[in-house]
XYZ file of C-alpha atoms in Angstrom:
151
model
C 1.509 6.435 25.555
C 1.536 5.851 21.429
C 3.311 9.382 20.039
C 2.700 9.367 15.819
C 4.980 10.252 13.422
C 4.711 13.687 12.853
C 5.043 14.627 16.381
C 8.438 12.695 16.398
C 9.424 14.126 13.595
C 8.474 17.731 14.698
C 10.257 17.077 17.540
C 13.331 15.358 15.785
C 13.771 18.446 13.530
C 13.440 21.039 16.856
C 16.227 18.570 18.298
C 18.571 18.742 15.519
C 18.329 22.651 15.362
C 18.489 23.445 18.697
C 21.638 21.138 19.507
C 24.241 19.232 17.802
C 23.558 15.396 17.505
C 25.999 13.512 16.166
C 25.066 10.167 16.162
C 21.758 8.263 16.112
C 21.690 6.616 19.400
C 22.164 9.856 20.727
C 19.375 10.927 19.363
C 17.195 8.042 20.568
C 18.720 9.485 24.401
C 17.435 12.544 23.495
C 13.388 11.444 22.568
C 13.587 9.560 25.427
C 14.604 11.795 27.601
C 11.826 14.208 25.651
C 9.200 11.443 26.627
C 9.009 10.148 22.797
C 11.089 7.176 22.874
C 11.550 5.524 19.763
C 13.658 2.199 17.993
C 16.981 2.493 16.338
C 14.858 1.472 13.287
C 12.101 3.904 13.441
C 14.556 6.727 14.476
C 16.758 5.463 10.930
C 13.383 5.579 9.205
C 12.276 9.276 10.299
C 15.918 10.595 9.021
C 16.050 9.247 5.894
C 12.363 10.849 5.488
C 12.956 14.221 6.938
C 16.069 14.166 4.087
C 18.619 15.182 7.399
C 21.852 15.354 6.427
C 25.465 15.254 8.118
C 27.315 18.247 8.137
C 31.181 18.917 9.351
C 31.021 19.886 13.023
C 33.968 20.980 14.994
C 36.439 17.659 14.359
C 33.501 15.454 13.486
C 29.665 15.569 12.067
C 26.171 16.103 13.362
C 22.989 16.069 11.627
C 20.906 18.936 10.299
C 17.850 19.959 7.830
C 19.058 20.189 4.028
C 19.630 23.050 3.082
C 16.722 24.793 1.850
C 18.421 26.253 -1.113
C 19.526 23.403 -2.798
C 16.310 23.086 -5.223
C 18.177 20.158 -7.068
C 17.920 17.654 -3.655
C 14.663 19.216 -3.402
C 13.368 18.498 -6.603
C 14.628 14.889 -6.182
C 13.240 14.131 -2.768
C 9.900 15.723 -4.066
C 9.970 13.040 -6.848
C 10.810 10.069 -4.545
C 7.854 11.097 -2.270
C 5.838 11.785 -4.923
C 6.330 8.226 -6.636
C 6.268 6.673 -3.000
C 3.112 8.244 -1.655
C 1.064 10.399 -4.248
C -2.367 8.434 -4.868
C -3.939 10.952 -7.036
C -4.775 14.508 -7.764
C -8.095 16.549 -8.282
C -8.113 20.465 -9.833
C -10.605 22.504 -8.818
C -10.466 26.153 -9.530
C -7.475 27.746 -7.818
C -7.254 24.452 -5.724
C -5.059 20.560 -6.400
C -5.943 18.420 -3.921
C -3.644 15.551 -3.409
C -4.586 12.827 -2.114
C -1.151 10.482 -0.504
C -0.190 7.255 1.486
C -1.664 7.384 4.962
C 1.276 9.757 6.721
C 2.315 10.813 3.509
C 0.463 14.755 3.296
C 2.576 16.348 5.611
C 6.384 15.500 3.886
C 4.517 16.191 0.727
C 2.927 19.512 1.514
C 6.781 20.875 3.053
C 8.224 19.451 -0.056
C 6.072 21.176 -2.394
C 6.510 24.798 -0.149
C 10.406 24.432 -0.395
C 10.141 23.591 -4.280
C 8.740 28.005 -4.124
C 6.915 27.741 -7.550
C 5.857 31.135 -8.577
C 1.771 29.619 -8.892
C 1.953 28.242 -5.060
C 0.054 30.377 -2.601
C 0.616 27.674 0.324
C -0.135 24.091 1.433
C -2.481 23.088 4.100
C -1.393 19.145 4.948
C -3.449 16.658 6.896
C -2.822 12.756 7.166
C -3.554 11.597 3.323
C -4.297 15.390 1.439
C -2.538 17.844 0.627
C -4.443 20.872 -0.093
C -2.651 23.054 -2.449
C -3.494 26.873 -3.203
C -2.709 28.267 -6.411
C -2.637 32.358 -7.093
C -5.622 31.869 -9.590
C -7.709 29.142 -11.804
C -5.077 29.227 -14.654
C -2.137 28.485 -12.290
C -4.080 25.433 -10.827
C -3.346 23.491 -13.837
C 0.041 24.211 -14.157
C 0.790 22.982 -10.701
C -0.785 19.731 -11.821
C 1.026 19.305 -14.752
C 4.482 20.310 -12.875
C 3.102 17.051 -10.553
C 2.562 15.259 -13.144
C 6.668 15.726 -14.590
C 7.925 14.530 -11.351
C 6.219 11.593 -11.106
């Protein structure tokens, strides 16, 4: 049975938060055990996307979710997706569609949430667009052109 990305990923990120994983092999026991076995590669892959972190546990480290405070790392990781994957943009009213890599909406759309810009409403992701609500027509603009400065 073929499992995609984001389901891994989901389920990588429940993992993580529900128990402490140390190493990556470990993790690979884990999704296996889950039914979503994956490679050492991919499982390498999906950490360095989900931006998970190591972080001192008892006399060693596990991984977990950055934290969601730390708008800097935010701000950066936004920028490397949006370099890596952003294809294009259209503004449309209170709307900016973004259009991304195949697989690329969904780490886009969670990046842009955590970044909390005051003209955000929300983010509706699907594989390749992002569909992003601003609070009115004038705001839609702005959210392109704060795009447009992390590119």
């Amino acid at each position: 049975m073929r499992h995609d990305k984001r389901s891994r990923q989901s389920l990588i990120q429940e993992i993580i938060t529900q128990q402490a994983v140390q190493t990556q092999e470990e993790l690979s026991e884990i999704l296996a055990a889950k039914g979503m076995p994956a490679t050492q590669a991919t499982i390498s892959r999906d950490i360095k996307e989900l931006g998970l972190i190591k972080v001192p546990y008892q006399d060693t480290h596990r991984y977990a979710l950055p934290d969601d405070h730390v708008l800097g790392a935010t701000r950066d990781r936004l920028r490397r997706l949006l370099r890596e994957v952003l294809t294009g943009y259209t503004v449309s009213e209170n709307l900016v569609v973004v259009k991304t890599l195949t697989a690329g909406a969904e780490v886009v759309s969670e990046a842009i949430d955590k970044m909390d810009w005051p003209e955000v409403v929300g983010t509706l992701a699907g594989e390749n667009t992002v569909l992003v609500v601003a609070r009115s027509k004038d705001d839609a603009p702005r959210l392109a052109s704060r795009l447009d400065e992390l590119r």
